[in-house]
Amino acid sequence: MQEELLKKELAATIRLYNSKGWSPATSTNYSFKNELGQIWVSRSGVDKSQFTENDFIWVDENGIPQGEFAIVKPSAETLIHCIIYTLFPETKVILHSHSLYPVLMSAIFKSELKFEGYEVQKGFDGQTTHEESVRIPVLDNSQDMNFFKNELNYIRESLLNHCFVIRKHGTYAWGKNLFEAKRHLETLDYLCECEWNLIKK
Amino acid sequence: MQEELLKKELAATIRLYNSKGWSPATSTNYSFKNELGQIWVSRSGVDKSQFTENDFIWVDENGIPQGEFAIVKPSAETLIHCIIYTLFPETKVILHSHSLYPVLMSAIFKSELKFEGYEVQKGFDGQTTHEESVRIPVLDNSQDMNFFKNELNYIRESLLNHCFVIRKHGTYAWGKNLFEAKRHLETLDYLCECEWNLIKK
Amino acid sequence: MQEELLKKELAATIRLYNSKGWSPATSTNYSFKNELGQIWVSRSGVDKSQFTENDFIWVDENGIPQGEFAIVKPSAETLIHCIIYTLFPETKVILHSHSLYPVLMSAIFKSELKFEGYEVQKGFDGQTTHEESVRIPVLDNSQDMNFFKNELNYIRESLLNHCFVIRKHGTYAWGKNLFEAKRHLETLDYLCECEWNLIKK
Amino acid sequence: MQEELLKKELAATIRLYNSKGWSPATSTNYSFKNELGQIWVSRSGVDKSQFTENDFIWVDENGIPQGEFAIVKPSAETLIHCIIYTLFPETKVILHSHSLYPVLMSAIFKSELKFEGYEVQKGFDGQTTHEESVRIPVLDNSQDMNFFKNELNYIRESLLNHCFVIRKHGTYAWGKNLFEAKRHLETLDYLCECEWNLIKK
C-alpha cells in the first residue's frame, strides 16, 4: 500500500478506535513502516478524535525523529514500536490501545492470558481451529524502555499471536499490513471481553 | 425485493452490525437467496466496516462458487448457510453474528437457552404472547460442516424460532426477508443480554 | 410546536433511541397529540432505524385509525397511549422504550422502583431536590389492555413522575412536550442503570 | 484560543459527551473564561445533543448574568464554576459530566477515590509515572452552593488532579485549556470504569 494511502487509512483507524473509547484522554500511539523501511509514528499530544494523515512523524530505528521532524519530541513509547519492528521484521503496522477488557484482564492475570474454545481465536494469524488454546503475554508496566526490550526479546517465541498486554496499561498488536494488525487487536479485545464476563460467574 | 436493492440493504445491515461490534476482527458471514433461487454469500476476508453490495459471491446449493466467482475461495461456513436454505425452503436471508451475549450464554448453557415472560419474545415469528417460553438450540462448535448438517437436521423442530447459537462462536438467524431475519437476530441478542445480566444476581 | 415540525422531531428521536438499542427488533411505539387534540401514533412494523415523519397514523381516543389510516392495523399497545392521554390531559407526547436497565430492574422489583439521593432525580418534573426519594410504578405485563386501563387508573397518584415500567417489557414516559417526555424517559433510564450496577455490589 | 473558536469547540465537546451518555436528560453544564477574564457558561434547559456556540451566557464572578443575558436564569450550579475559577486562577475551561462510573464509585467510597498503577494516571497534569497513587476527592451532594465553596476551599490542596466528584451526582474537571480539561475528565472516567469493574471481582 502506498505511503499516503496508508497514512489516511491508519488515521481513519485511529479515529475509529478513539470513538470506541480505546484511546481515552489523548493516550495511545500507532506506527507503520513504509516501502523504504522508514518508521512513521503518531505524533503525541494530538486529540485522537481529530487525528489526520499529517500527524505522523518519521523516526529512525532508535526512535529518533528524522528530517523535518527532528525538532519534535516523540512519545516515550516510540521505542516499543522500534523493538517490535526489530524482533519481527515482517511487521508493517503496529497498533496500541487502552481498550478496557485487556487492561482489566491484565490486572488479575500475572503473566499470560489464556483462551480456549473460541471461534474468534482464528483471528490470530496461524490459528486454524478453536480447539487449541491461545496464550497472550502480560508484561509488567515500566517507565524503562530497556525493560521492554529485554522482556520482549526474552519471550519472543510467546509472541506468535502478534500481540501482548502491558499491565493496567494497554495492548500492542501488529501485522504484515493494517488489515492484519486490526484483526489481531480486535481479536484480543473480543476474547478479553468474553473471558472477563465469564470469570465473574 | 429485487436483487440489487437487497444487496445494498444487506450490505448496509452488515456495516451497521459491524459498528455494533457484532463482527469483530473481520469475522461472520451473511447470505440471501434471489428470485431465481440462487444463493449469494458475503465474500470472506473483507473488513465488514467497508462491506458493499459488490462483496457478495454466487454459490450453488453445495456452497461451490459459480460463474465469475468460481476462482474465489468461500468461507468454510458457507455450508451452514446452504444447510439452512435446504432445511427451511422459505428462507431468503441468513445473518450470522458474533455478538457478545449469545456467545456468553452458550458458554454456560449446554444444549438450549430458555426465555420466559419477555415481551420481546414476540419478535420471533409465531410467538404471540410473552406468557409462553421460548427455547433456542445451542450447538457445540466444530470444524466439520457435516456435523452441523446432521445436528440441524436432527433438531429441526427445535428451530421454530429461526435461530440457533454455536458455542463460544456466534448466532445464526434467518427469515423470509431481511426485515424478519434482522428481527430474529436482534430479538435473540436482546433476550440474551437481559438473561445474562439477570443470572448474575 | 406545529404538527409537521413535531412529526420530524419525534421521528428523529425515534431513530436516535433506536441507535441506542432502545427499540430492538422493530419493537416500541410513540405518539403525540396535536393542537386539535388529535392523537398520532407510530405505525407498527416499521424498522425504527428508518422511521420518518410519514410513519405516524391518526387514531381516535379509543385507538381506532381515522381518515386515510382507517385501513391500517395499529399496534395493540395504542390503547396504552390513549389511556395516558385520558388520565393526564396535559400530556402531548408519549415515548415507549425497551431499554435494558428498566427491564432488568422490573424483573427483580415487584411493584415499584425507588431512587434516593441522585441529582438526576430532578429530571422528573416537580422534583426539586435529590434529598427526596422517587418511586416509579412497575406493572405486570399483560395482553389485556383493559388490565392496564384499570391498573393505571388505580395507581394514578403514583404516576407523578410521568413514567412507569411494565415487567420484562419496557418503559412508558410522557410530558407536556417532546423535550419533557425525553427528559422523563432518560432520567428513568439513567437512574435504573445506576441502581442496577449498585445492587450487584 | 479566540472566543468564537472556543465556543464552537466547546459546543462540539458538549454534543460529543452527550452522545456518550454523559449528560442524560438535559443535565450538566460547562464554562470557559475568555481573554478578558469574562466567564461564559452553558445555558440551562437546552438539549445537549443540539447545543451550539450560541447557547453560552456571560456571567460575572458571582454567577450573575451580564449584559444582554441579564434576563436569563442561570443554572444553580453556575456558582460551582465561579468557585473553581477563583480557587484556580489558571483555569480557562470547566467541564461537568454525569457519566456513570464516577457516580457509581462515589456511591460506595466516602471521601476519596484512589487509583494505583494505571498508565492512564499520567493523563492528570503533574503525574509523570504510573507508580504513584492518585487521589480524587468525593464531596457530598448539596443544594447549598456555599457548602461547596467551603468544602472546595478546605480541600484545595487535594484538588491537584484538577477534578472532583459529587456523590451520586457527577464530575467536575478543569484545565488551562479545553484540551487539558477534556484530558482530565476522560482520565477520571476511564480510571473509574476500570476500578468499578475490578472491585466486583
PDB file of C-alpha atoms in Angstrom, chain B:
ATOM      1  CA  MET B   1     -37.235  -7.313  -3.287  1.00  0.00           C
ATOM      2  CA  GLN B   2     -35.018  -7.020  -6.322  1.00  0.00           C
ATOM      3  CA  GLU B   3     -31.533  -8.475  -6.097  1.00  0.00           C
ATOM      4  CA  GLU B   4     -29.645  -5.203  -6.475  1.00  0.00           C
ATOM      5  CA  LEU B   5     -31.692  -3.467  -3.792  1.00  0.00           C
ATOM      6  CA  LEU B   6     -31.383  -6.433  -1.430  1.00  0.00           C
ATOM      7  CA  LYS B   7     -27.607  -6.467  -1.910  1.00  0.00           C
ATOM      8  CA  LYS B   8     -27.477  -2.812  -0.924  1.00  0.00           C
ATOM      9  CA  GLU B   9     -29.720  -3.223   2.091  1.00  0.00           C
ATOM     10  CA  LEU B  10     -27.936  -6.350   3.324  1.00  0.00           C
ATOM     11  CA  ALA B  11     -24.560  -4.629   2.906  1.00  0.00           C
ATOM     12  CA  ALA B  12     -25.895  -1.692   4.967  1.00  0.00           C
ATOM     13  CA  THR B  13     -27.036  -4.146   7.643  1.00  0.00           C
ATOM     14  CA  ILE B  14     -23.573  -5.758   7.628  1.00  0.00           C
ATOM     15  CA  ARG B  15     -21.922  -2.369   8.175  1.00  0.00           C
ATOM     16  CA  LEU B  16     -24.446  -1.485  10.907  1.00  0.00           C
ATOM     17  CA  TYR B  17     -23.843  -4.723  12.821  1.00  0.00           C
ATOM     18  CA  ASN B  18     -20.100  -4.221  12.448  1.00  0.00           C
ATOM     19  CA  SER B  19     -20.426  -0.810  14.087  1.00  0.00           C
ATOM     20  CA  LYS B  20     -22.222  -2.520  16.995  1.00  0.00           C
ATOM     21  CA  GLY B  21     -19.270  -4.879  17.454  1.00  0.00           C
ATOM     22  CA  TRP B  22     -21.093  -7.936  16.125  1.00  0.00           C
ATOM     23  CA  SER B  23     -18.408  -8.889  13.594  1.00  0.00           C
ATOM     24  CA  PRO B  24     -15.090  -8.324  15.366  1.00  0.00           C
ATOM     25  CA  ALA B  25     -11.845  -8.947  13.509  1.00  0.00           C
ATOM     26  CA  THR B  26     -13.471  -9.422  10.051  1.00  0.00           C
ATOM     27  CA  SER B  27     -15.459 -12.445  11.280  1.00  0.00           C
ATOM     28  CA  THR B  28     -19.075 -13.503  10.436  1.00  0.00           C
ATOM     29  CA  ASN B  29     -20.862 -14.054   7.117  1.00  0.00           C
ATOM     30  CA  TYR B  30     -24.237 -13.333   5.537  1.00  0.00           C
ATOM     31  CA  SER B  31     -26.304 -14.578   2.597  1.00  0.00           C
ATOM     32  CA  PHE B  32     -29.517 -14.223   0.627  1.00  0.00           C
ATOM     33  CA  LYS B  33     -31.406 -16.237  -1.984  1.00  0.00           C
ATOM     34  CA  ASN B  34     -32.597 -14.308  -5.032  1.00  0.00           C
ATOM     35  CA  GLU B  35     -35.785 -14.738  -7.047  1.00  0.00           C
ATOM     36  CA  LEU B  36     -34.150 -17.417  -9.213  1.00  0.00           C
ATOM     37  CA  GLY B  37     -33.240 -19.427  -6.109  1.00  0.00           C
ATOM     38  CA  GLN B  38     -29.538 -18.530  -6.418  1.00  0.00           C
ATOM     39  CA  ILE B  39     -27.606 -18.220  -3.172  1.00  0.00           C
ATOM     40  CA  TRP B  40     -25.299 -15.222  -2.660  1.00  0.00           C
ATOM     41  CA  VAL B  41     -22.912 -15.155   0.331  1.00  0.00           C
ATOM     42  CA  SER B  42     -20.624 -12.472   1.699  1.00  0.00           C
ATOM     43  CA  ARG B  43     -17.068 -12.762   0.462  1.00  0.00           C
ATOM     44  CA  SER B  44     -14.722 -13.705   3.323  1.00  0.00           C
ATOM     45  CA  GLY B  45     -11.760 -11.597   4.407  1.00  0.00           C
ATOM     46  CA  VAL B  46     -13.446  -8.250   3.780  1.00  0.00           C
ATOM     47  CA  ASP B  47     -13.390  -5.659   6.570  1.00  0.00           C
ATOM     48  CA  LYS B  48     -17.081  -5.592   7.471  1.00  0.00           C
ATOM     49  CA  SER B  49     -16.966  -1.864   8.164  1.00  0.00           C
ATOM     50  CA  GLN B  50     -16.389  -1.371   4.432  1.00  0.00           C
ATOM     51  CA  PHE B  51     -18.593  -4.140   3.044  1.00  0.00           C
ATOM     52  CA  THR B  52     -20.506  -3.149  -0.120  1.00  0.00           C
ATOM     53  CA  GLU B  53     -23.065  -4.622  -2.487  1.00  0.00           C
ATOM     54  CA  ASN B  54     -20.156  -5.825  -4.652  1.00  0.00           C
ATOM     55  CA  ASP B  55     -18.801  -8.116  -1.943  1.00  0.00           C
ATOM     56  CA  PHE B  56     -21.264 -10.992  -2.408  1.00  0.00           C
ATOM     57  CA  ILE B  57     -20.429 -14.142  -4.388  1.00  0.00           C
ATOM     58  CA  TRP B  58     -22.819 -16.601  -6.045  1.00  0.00           C
ATOM     59  CA  VAL B  59     -22.640 -20.218  -4.835  1.00  0.00           C
ATOM     60  CA  ASP B  60     -24.644 -23.360  -5.598  1.00  0.00           C
ATOM     61  CA  GLU B  61     -26.547 -25.413  -3.026  1.00  0.00           C
ATOM     62  CA  ASN B  62     -23.306 -27.141  -2.023  1.00  0.00           C
ATOM     63  CA  GLY B  63     -21.532 -23.840  -1.432  1.00  0.00           C
ATOM     64  CA  ILE B  64     -19.408 -24.045  -4.608  1.00  0.00           C
ATOM     65  CA  PRO B  65     -18.765 -20.600  -6.172  1.00  0.00           C
ATOM     66  CA  GLN B  66     -20.389 -20.215  -9.589  1.00  0.00           C
ATOM     67  CA  GLY B  67     -19.750 -18.262 -12.770  1.00  0.00           C
ATOM     68  CA  GLU B  68     -17.238 -15.451 -12.458  1.00  0.00           C
ATOM     69  CA  PHE B  69     -16.793 -16.305  -8.776  1.00  0.00           C
ATOM     70  CA  ALA B  70     -15.503 -19.842  -9.453  1.00  0.00           C
ATOM     71  CA  ILE B  71     -11.978 -18.730  -8.577  1.00  0.00           C
ATOM     72  CA  VAL B  72     -12.968 -17.330  -5.151  1.00  0.00           C
ATOM     73  CA  LYS B  73     -12.420 -19.436  -2.023  1.00  0.00           C
ATOM     74  CA  PRO B  74     -15.591 -19.148   0.055  1.00  0.00           C
ATOM     75  CA  SER B  75     -15.773 -19.226   3.867  1.00  0.00           C
ATOM     76  CA  ALA B  76     -15.948 -22.755   5.293  1.00  0.00           C
ATOM     77  CA  GLU B  77     -19.188 -21.721   6.965  1.00  0.00           C
ATOM     78  CA  THR B  78     -20.895 -21.201   3.612  1.00  0.00           C
ATOM     79  CA  LEU B  79     -22.172 -24.740   4.026  1.00  0.00           C
ATOM     80  CA  ILE B  80     -24.111 -23.794   7.149  1.00  0.00           C
ATOM     81  CA  HIS B  81     -25.998 -21.278   5.030  1.00  0.00           C
ATOM     82  CA  CYS B  82     -26.707 -23.967   2.411  1.00  0.00           C
ATOM     83  CA  ILE B  83     -27.991 -26.375   5.071  1.00  0.00           C
ATOM     84  CA  ILE B  84     -30.397 -23.756   6.427  1.00  0.00           C
ATOM     85  CA  TYR B  85     -31.767 -22.963   2.951  1.00  0.00           C
ATOM     86  CA  THR B  86     -32.361 -26.700   2.426  1.00  0.00           C
ATOM     87  CA  LEU B  87     -33.990 -27.317   5.797  1.00  0.00           C
ATOM     88  CA  PHE B  88     -36.213 -24.229   5.617  1.00  0.00           C
ATOM     89  CA  PRO B  89     -37.104 -23.605   1.962  1.00  0.00           C
ATOM     90  CA  GLU B  90     -38.930 -20.336   2.736  1.00  0.00           C
ATOM     91  CA  THR B  91     -35.714 -18.758   3.973  1.00  0.00           C
ATOM     92  CA  LYS B  92     -34.482 -15.834   1.891  1.00  0.00           C
ATOM     93  CA  VAL B  93     -31.927 -14.164   4.177  1.00  0.00           C
ATOM     94  CA  ILE B  94     -29.445 -15.593   6.705  1.00  0.00           C
ATOM     95  CA  LEU B  95     -27.455 -13.491   9.189  1.00  0.00           C
ATOM     96  CA  HIS B  96     -24.515 -14.628  11.300  1.00  0.00           C
ATOM     97  CA  SER B  97     -23.270 -12.640  14.278  1.00  0.00           C
ATOM     98  CA  HIS B  98     -20.568 -12.931  16.912  1.00  0.00           C
ATOM     99  CA  SER B  99     -22.394 -10.528  19.231  1.00  0.00           C
ATOM    100  CA  LEU B 100     -21.322 -10.950  22.822  1.00  0.00           C
ATOM    101  CA  TYR B 101     -24.324 -12.073  24.850  1.00  0.00           C
ATOM    102  CA  PRO B 102     -25.392 -15.179  22.905  1.00  0.00           C
ATOM    103  CA  VAL B 103     -21.735 -16.269  22.945  1.00  0.00           C
ATOM    104  CA  LEU B 104     -21.551 -15.801  26.712  1.00  0.00           C
ATOM    105  CA  MET B 105     -24.828 -17.646  27.250  1.00  0.00           C
ATOM    106  CA  SER B 106     -23.634 -20.511  25.065  1.00  0.00           C
ATOM    107  CA  ALA B 107     -20.563 -20.887  27.276  1.00  0.00           C
ATOM    108  CA  ILE B 108     -22.653 -21.771  30.319  1.00  0.00           C
ATOM    109  CA  PHE B 109     -25.834 -23.385  28.971  1.00  0.00           C
ATOM    110  CA  LYS B 110     -25.290 -26.826  27.483  1.00  0.00           C
ATOM    111  CA  SER B 111     -27.993 -27.504  24.889  1.00  0.00           C
ATOM    112  CA  GLU B 112     -30.517 -24.675  24.849  1.00  0.00           C
ATOM    113  CA  LEU B 113     -31.320 -21.154  26.006  1.00  0.00           C
ATOM    114  CA  LYS B 114     -34.743 -20.658  27.561  1.00  0.00           C
ATOM    115  CA  PHE B 115     -36.583 -17.352  27.863  1.00  0.00           C
ATOM    116  CA  GLU B 116     -39.821 -16.669  29.737  1.00  0.00           C
ATOM    117  CA  GLY B 117     -42.043 -13.679  30.263  1.00  0.00           C
ATOM    118  CA  TYR B 118     -40.268 -11.195  27.987  1.00  0.00           C
ATOM    119  CA  GLU B 119     -42.428  -9.014  25.743  1.00  0.00           C
ATOM    120  CA  VAL B 120     -39.698  -9.088  23.118  1.00  0.00           C
ATOM    121  CA  GLN B 121     -40.131 -12.865  22.670  1.00  0.00           C
ATOM    122  CA  LYS B 122     -42.902 -11.835  20.279  1.00  0.00           C
ATOM    123  CA  GLY B 123     -40.146 -10.739  17.910  1.00  0.00           C
ATOM    124  CA  PHE B 124     -39.869 -14.407  16.901  1.00  0.00           C
ATOM    125  CA  ASP B 125     -42.309 -15.252  14.118  1.00  0.00           C
ATOM    126  CA  GLY B 126     -45.117 -17.376  15.550  1.00  0.00           C
ATOM    127  CA  GLN B 127     -44.799 -16.150  19.142  1.00  0.00           C
ATOM    128  CA  THR B 128     -47.940 -14.216  20.041  1.00  0.00           C
ATOM    129  CA  THR B 129     -47.543 -13.787  23.779  1.00  0.00           C
ATOM    130  CA  HIS B 130     -44.887 -13.264  26.430  1.00  0.00           C
ATOM    131  CA  GLU B 131     -46.640 -15.944  28.508  1.00  0.00           C
ATOM    132  CA  GLU B 132     -45.066 -18.874  26.693  1.00  0.00           C
ATOM    133  CA  SER B 133     -41.434 -19.880  26.962  1.00  0.00           C
ATOM    134  CA  VAL B 134     -39.035 -19.796  24.046  1.00  0.00           C
ATOM    135  CA  ARG B 135     -36.191 -22.283  23.539  1.00  0.00           C
ATOM    136  CA  ILE B 136     -33.177 -21.647  21.318  1.00  0.00           C
ATOM    137  CA  PRO B 137     -30.801 -24.520  20.493  1.00  0.00           C
ATOM    138  CA  VAL B 138     -27.102 -24.324  21.413  1.00  0.00           C
ATOM    139  CA  LEU B 139     -24.783 -26.488  19.294  1.00  0.00           C
ATOM    140  CA  ASP B 140     -21.193 -27.385  20.004  1.00  0.00           C
ATOM    141  CA  ASN B 141     -18.667 -25.708  17.729  1.00  0.00           C
ATOM    142  CA  SER B 142     -16.998 -27.843  15.067  1.00  0.00           C
ATOM    143  CA  GLN B 143     -14.666 -27.591  12.088  1.00  0.00           C
ATOM    144  CA  ASP B 144     -16.699 -30.366  10.426  1.00  0.00           C
ATOM    145  CA  MET B 145     -19.615 -28.968   8.416  1.00  0.00           C
ATOM    146  CA  ASN B 146     -21.235 -32.411   8.214  1.00  0.00           C
ATOM    147  CA  PHE B 147     -21.574 -32.275  11.983  1.00  0.00           C
ATOM    148  CA  PHE B 148     -23.773 -29.198  11.625  1.00  0.00           C
ATOM    149  CA  LYS B 149     -25.737 -30.805   8.795  1.00  0.00           C
ATOM    150  CA  ASN B 150     -26.588 -33.788  10.975  1.00  0.00           C
ATOM    151  CA  GLU B 151     -27.218 -31.737  14.090  1.00  0.00           C
ATOM    152  CA  LEU B 152     -29.526 -29.260  12.392  1.00  0.00           C
ATOM    153  CA  ASN B 153     -31.423 -31.994  10.606  1.00  0.00           C
ATOM    154  CA  TYR B 154     -31.836 -33.817  13.914  1.00  0.00           C
ATOM    155  CA  ILE B 155     -33.105 -30.805  15.875  1.00  0.00           C
ATOM    156  CA  ARG B 156     -35.106 -29.369  13.004  1.00  0.00           C
ATOM    157  CA  GLU B 157     -38.291 -28.973  15.051  1.00  0.00           C
ATOM    158  CA  SER B 158     -36.381 -27.068  17.730  1.00  0.00           C
ATOM    159  CA  LEU B 159     -35.518 -24.372  15.225  1.00  0.00           C
ATOM    160  CA  LEU B 160     -39.001 -22.877  15.109  1.00  0.00           C
ATOM    161  CA  ASN B 161     -37.734 -19.556  16.334  1.00  0.00           C
ATOM    162  CA  HIS B 162     -35.467 -19.234  13.313  1.00  0.00           C
ATOM    163  CA  CYS B 163     -32.128 -19.099  15.035  1.00  0.00           C
ATOM    164  CA  PHE B 164     -29.523 -21.086  16.924  1.00  0.00           C
ATOM    165  CA  VAL B 165     -26.253 -20.441  18.712  1.00  0.00           C
ATOM    166  CA  ILE B 166     -22.906 -22.207  18.233  1.00  0.00           C
ATOM    167  CA  ARG B 167     -20.967 -22.487  21.482  1.00  0.00           C
ATOM    168  CA  LYS B 168     -18.373 -19.742  22.028  1.00  0.00           C
ATOM    169  CA  HIS B 169     -18.791 -18.889  18.365  1.00  0.00           C
ATOM    170  CA  GLY B 170     -21.940 -16.974  17.456  1.00  0.00           C
ATOM    171  CA  THR B 171     -25.531 -16.846  16.260  1.00  0.00           C
ATOM    172  CA  TYR B 172     -27.266 -17.823  13.019  1.00  0.00           C
ATOM    173  CA  ALA B 173     -30.685 -16.254  12.382  1.00  0.00           C
ATOM    174  CA  TRP B 174     -32.817 -16.294   9.248  1.00  0.00           C
ATOM    175  CA  GLY B 175     -36.155 -15.210   7.819  1.00  0.00           C
ATOM    176  CA  LYS B 176     -38.433 -14.900   4.830  1.00  0.00           C
ATOM    177  CA  ASN B 177     -36.876 -11.496   4.161  1.00  0.00           C
ATOM    178  CA  LEU B 178     -34.172  -9.205   5.515  1.00  0.00           C
ATOM    179  CA  PHE B 179     -36.610  -7.431   7.826  1.00  0.00           C
ATOM    180  CA  GLU B 180     -37.628 -10.705   9.501  1.00  0.00           C
ATOM    181  CA  ALA B 181     -34.090 -12.097   9.670  1.00  0.00           C
ATOM    182  CA  LYS B 182     -32.930  -8.915  11.414  1.00  0.00           C
ATOM    183  CA  ARG B 183     -35.854  -9.115  13.823  1.00  0.00           C
ATOM    184  CA  HIS B 184     -34.978 -12.693  14.756  1.00  0.00           C
ATOM    185  CA  LEU B 185     -31.295 -11.888  15.290  1.00  0.00           C
ATOM    186  CA  GLU B 186     -31.959  -8.755  17.335  1.00  0.00           C
ATOM    187  CA  THR B 187     -34.632 -10.480  19.397  1.00  0.00           C
ATOM    188  CA  LEU B 188     -32.231 -13.237  20.416  1.00  0.00           C
ATOM    189  CA  ASP B 189     -29.468 -10.768  21.149  1.00  0.00           C
ATOM    190  CA  TYR B 190     -31.686  -8.648  23.381  1.00  0.00           C
ATOM    191  CA  LEU B 191     -33.038 -11.665  25.267  1.00  0.00           C
ATOM    192  CA  CYS B 192     -29.517 -12.948  25.856  1.00  0.00           C
ATOM    193  CA  GLU B 193     -28.361  -9.564  27.143  1.00  0.00           C
ATOM    194  CA  CYS B 194     -31.283  -9.449  29.605  1.00  0.00           C
ATOM    195  CA  GLU B 195     -30.811 -13.015  30.851  1.00  0.00           C
ATOM    196  CA  TRP B 196     -27.045 -12.715  31.124  1.00  0.00           C
ATOM    197  CA  ASN B 197     -27.477  -9.728  33.405  1.00  0.00           C
ATOM    198  CA  LEU B 198     -30.216 -11.373  35.452  1.00  0.00           C
ATOM    199  CA  ILE B 199     -28.417 -14.650  36.107  1.00  0.00           C
ATOM    200  CA  LYS B 200     -25.589 -12.732  37.749  1.00  0.00           C
ATOM    201  CA  LYS B 201     -27.867 -11.554  40.555  1.00  0.00           C
TER     202      LYS B 201
END
